[in-house]
């Protein structure tokens, strides 16, 4: 079975500072990896995904993530955050065998202050 | 192209009543997933359906919960005899077509059981 760990429940950061949100996963088979963002009282929006190929993945809103197979990590980064990035961020994994359910981490709340 | 539609957005039920949540997938998508998000938690997979078939219901509670995705019409998640612990946000996602390895989420239905 797969599992996802997001160790940081909340990350406070000042506007224009860089940020890294950590995600580690466990799986005995190849996986797809995803980061989703959830704004208050809304659904989830896909930020980026890793399926195969280059381990550095670029997504929307200036976010990127790096897949590290040896460390089983998929950390999300942004070099300079905005107030509007304040939201809940979820890392998720699915098994690399076609249509499969997503297993989510517990989420990291990013709080950007002026 | 409309996204994933869910209705109602908010649903209030008294203990013992039935709740019916509807999900219309994106056009061209034939795979539907239901997830539940309890307060301050991540999303938990409930059930995965294709048209007229339940593929994986490993996350569904054994009693009171059922789901269907008929040949015509939306997918329905049905909760009978609701209890306070069923209060949560229920999200539907769909996949298929060229985006078979990505799930697109609806805005969710927030169920409150009084």
Coordinates of C-alpha atoms in Angstrom, one line a residue:
Chain A
X1 CA 0.0 0.0 0.0
X2 CA 1.1 3.6 -0.6
X3 CA 1.3 6.3 1.9
X4 CA 2.2 10.0 1.9
X5 CA 3.7 12.1 4.7
X6 CA 3.6 15.8 4.9
X7 CA 5.5 16.6 8.1
X8 CA 4.7 20.3 8.2
X9 CA 1.1 21.0 9.1
X10 CA 1.7 24.8 8.8
X11 CA 4.4 26.9 7.2
X12 CA 4.4 30.6 7.9
X13 CA 6.5 32.7 5.5
X14 CA 6.8 36.4 4.6
X15 CA 5.8 37.7 1.2
X16 CA 8.6 37.4 -1.5
X17 CA 10.5 34.8 0.5
X18 CA 11.2 31.4 -0.9
X19 CA 9.3 28.4 0.4
X20 CA 9.6 24.6 0.4
X21 CA 6.8 22.2 1.3
X22 CA 8.0 18.7 2.1
X23 CA 6.4 15.5 0.9
X24 CA 7.7 11.9 1.4
X25 CA 6.0 8.8 0.1
X26 CA 6.3 5.1 0.5
X27 CA 5.4 2.6 -2.2
X28 CA 6.7 -0.8 -3.4
X29 CA 5.9 0.0 -7.0
X30 CA 6.3 2.9 -9.4
X31 CA 4.1 5.8 -8.7
X32 CA 2.7 9.0 -10.1
X33 CA 3.1 12.1 -7.8
X34 CA 0.9 15.2 -7.6
X35 CA 0.7 18.5 -5.8
X36 CA -2.8 20.0 -5.4
X37 CA -3.8 23.4 -3.9
X38 CA -7.0 24.1 -2.1
X39 CA -8.2 27.6 -1.4
X40 CA -10.8 28.1 1.4
X41 CA -14.1 26.4 0.7
X42 CA -13.1 25.4 -2.7
X43 CA -12.1 22.2 -4.5
X44 CA -8.6 21.0 -5.4
X45 CA -6.6 22.5 -8.2
X46 CA -3.7 20.6 -9.7
X47 CA -0.4 22.5 -9.4
X48 CA 1.9 20.0 -11.0
X49 CA 2.5 16.3 -11.6
X50 CA 5.3 13.8 -12.1
X51 CA 4.7 10.9 -14.3
X52 CA 8.1 10.1 -15.8
X53 CA 11.1 11.7 -17.4
X54 CA 12.8 14.8 -16.0
X55 CA 12.8 14.8 -12.2
X56 CA 12.3 18.5 -12.0
X57 CA 8.7 19.4 -12.7
X58 CA 7.4 22.9 -13.3
X59 CA 3.8 23.8 -12.6
X60 CA 1.4 26.7 -12.5
X61 CA 1.8 29.9 -10.5
X62 CA 5.6 29.6 -10.4
X63 CA 5.7 26.4 -8.4
X64 CA 8.1 23.5 -9.1
X65 CA 8.9 20.2 -7.5
X66 CA 11.7 17.7 -7.7
X67 CA 11.2 13.9 -7.7
X68 CA 13.9 12.1 -5.7
X69 CA 13.5 8.4 -6.0
X70 CA 16.3 7.5 -3.6
X71 CA 14.9 9.7 -0.9
X72 CA 11.3 8.9 -1.9
X73 CA 10.5 12.7 -1.8
X74 CA 8.6 15.1 -3.9
X75 CA 9.1 18.5 -2.3
X76 CA 7.3 21.6 -3.6
X77 CA 9.2 24.9 -4.0
X78 CA 8.6 28.5 -5.0
X79 CA 11.4 31.1 -5.1
X80 CA 9.2 34.0 -4.1
X81 CA 5.7 33.7 -2.6
X82 CA 2.8 36.1 -2.8
X83 CA 0.0 36.8 -0.4
X84 CA -2.4 35.0 -2.8
X85 CA -0.4 31.7 -2.3
X86 CA -2.0 31.4 1.1
X87 CA -3.8 28.1 0.9
X88 CA -3.7 24.4 1.8
X89 CA -1.3 22.2 -0.2
X90 CA -1.8 18.5 -0.6
X91 CA 0.7 16.0 -1.9
X92 CA -0.7 12.8 -3.5
X93 CA 0.4 9.6 -5.0
X94 CA -1.2 7.1 -7.3
X95 CA 0.1 3.7 -8.5
X96 CA 1.7 3.7 -11.9
X97 CA -0.7 1.2 -13.5
X98 CA -3.4 3.3 -15.1
X99 CA -6.6 4.5 -13.5
X100 CA -6.1 4.4 -9.7
X101 CA -7.2 6.2 -6.6
X102 CA -5.1 9.0 -5.1
X103 CA -3.6 8.7 -1.7
X104 CA -3.3 12.1 -0.1
X105 CA -1.1 13.5 2.6
X106 CA -2.7 15.4 5.5
X107 CA -1.9 18.8 3.9
X108 CA 0.3 21.8 4.7
X109 CA -1.2 25.2 5.3
X110 CA 1.0 27.9 3.7
X111 CA 0.5 31.2 5.5
X112 CA 2.0 34.2 3.6
X113 CA 2.1 37.5 5.5
X114 CA 3.2 40.9 4.4
Chain B
X1 CA -15.7 22.7 -21.6
X2 CA -17.4 22.7 -18.2
X3 CA -15.4 21.2 -15.3
X4 CA -16.6 18.6 -12.8
X5 CA -20.0 19.7 -11.4
X6 CA -21.3 18.8 -8.0
X7 CA -24.6 19.6 -6.4
X8 CA -25.7 20.6 -4.0
X9 CA -22.8 22.7 -2.8
X10 CA -24.1 22.7 0.8
X11 CA -26.5 20.1 2.3
X12 CA -27.9 20.1 5.8
X13 CA -29.6 17.0 7.1
X14 CA -30.9 15.9 10.5
X15 CA -29.7 12.6 12.0
X16 CA -31.4 9.7 10.5
X17 CA -32.2 11.3 7.1
X18 CA -30.8 10.4 3.8
X19 CA -28.2 12.5 1.9
X20 CA -27.8 12.3 -1.9
X21 CA -24.8 13.9 -3.5
X22 CA -24.5 14.3 -7.2
X23 CA -21.5 14.5 -9.5
X24 CA -21.3 15.2 -13.2
X25 CA -17.9 14.4 -14.6
X26 CA -16.1 16.5 -17.2
X27 CA -17.2 15.9 -20.8
X28 CA -15.4 12.8 -22.2
X29 CA -14.5 11.4 -18.8
X30 CA -15.9 8.0 -17.9
X31 CA -14.1 7.5 -14.6
X32 CA -15.4 9.0 -11.3
X33 CA -13.8 9.0 -7.9
X34 CA -15.4 10.1 -4.6
X35 CA -13.3 11.4 -1.7
X36 CA -14.2 12.6 1.8
X37 CA -12.5 15.3 3.7
X38 CA -13.1 15.5 7.4
X39 CA -12.3 18.9 9.1
X40 CA -8.6 19.6 9.4
X41 CA -7.7 16.4 7.5
X42 CA -6.7 15.4 4.0
X43 CA -8.9 13.7 1.5
X44 CA -9.6 10.0 1.9
X45 CA -10.6 7.8 -1.1
X46 CA -14.0 6.3 -0.9
X47 CA -15.0 4.7 -4.2
X48 CA -14.0 4.5 -7.9
X49 CA -16.6 3.9 -10.6
X50 CA -16.8 3.6 -14.3
X51 CA -20.1 3.7 -16.2
X52 CA -22.5 1.2 -14.5
X53 CA -19.6 -0.5 -12.6
X54 CA -18.0 -0.1 -9.2
X55 CA -14.3 -0.7 -9.7
X56 CA -12.9 -0.1 -6.2
X57 CA -14.9 0.6 -3.1
X58 CA -12.3 -0.2 -0.6
X59 CA -12.7 3.2 1.1
X60 CA -16.4 3.0 1.5
X61 CA -17.9 2.4 5.0
X62 CA -19.5 -1.0 5.0
X63 CA -22.9 0.3 6.0
X64 CA -25.2 3.2 5.0
X65 CA -23.0 4.3 2.1
X66 CA -23.5 3.4 -1.5
X67 CA -22.5 4.9 -4.9
X68 CA -23.6 4.5 -8.5
X69 CA -22.7 5.8 -11.9
X70 CA -25.5 4.9 -14.3
X71 CA -25.3 4.8 -18.0
X72 CA -27.2 8.1 -18.2
X73 CA -26.9 10.9 -15.7
X74 CA -24.6 11.8 -12.9
X75 CA -22.9 9.7 -10.3
X76 CA -24.7 9.6 -7.0
X77 CA -23.2 9.1 -3.5
X78 CA -25.9 8.1 -1.1
X79 CA -25.7 8.1 2.6
X80 CA -28.6 6.6 4.5
X81 CA -29.5 7.4 8.1
X82 CA -26.9 10.0 8.5
X83 CA -25.0 10.6 11.7
X84 CA -23.1 13.6 13.0
X85 CA -19.8 11.9 12.1
X86 CA -20.8 12.0 8.4
X87 CA -20.4 15.8 8.4
X88 CA -17.6 16.5 6.0
X89 CA -16.8 17.8 2.5
X90 CA -17.3 15.2 -0.2
X91 CA -15.4 15.7 -3.4
X92 CA -15.9 14.1 -6.7
X93 CA -13.1 13.8 -9.3
X94 CA -13.1 12.5 -12.9
X95 CA -10.6 11.3 -15.4
X96 CA -10.5 9.8 -18.9
X97 CA -9.7 10.6 -22.5
X98 CA -6.4 12.2 -23.0
X99 CA -6.0 13.1 -19.4
X100 CA -6.4 9.6 -18.1
X101 CA -3.7 9.9 -15.5
X102 CA -4.9 13.2 -14.0
X103 CA -8.0 13.6 -11.8
X104 CA -10.0 16.8 -12.1
X105 CA -11.9 17.8 -8.9
X106 CA -15.3 19.3 -8.4
X107 CA -16.0 22.1 -5.9
X108 CA -17.3 19.6 -3.3
X109 CA -20.5 19.2 -1.3
X110 CA -20.3 20.2 2.3
X111 CA -22.6 18.0 4.3
X112 CA -23.7 19.1 7.8
X113 CA -25.6 16.7 10.0
X114 CA -27.5 18.4 12.8

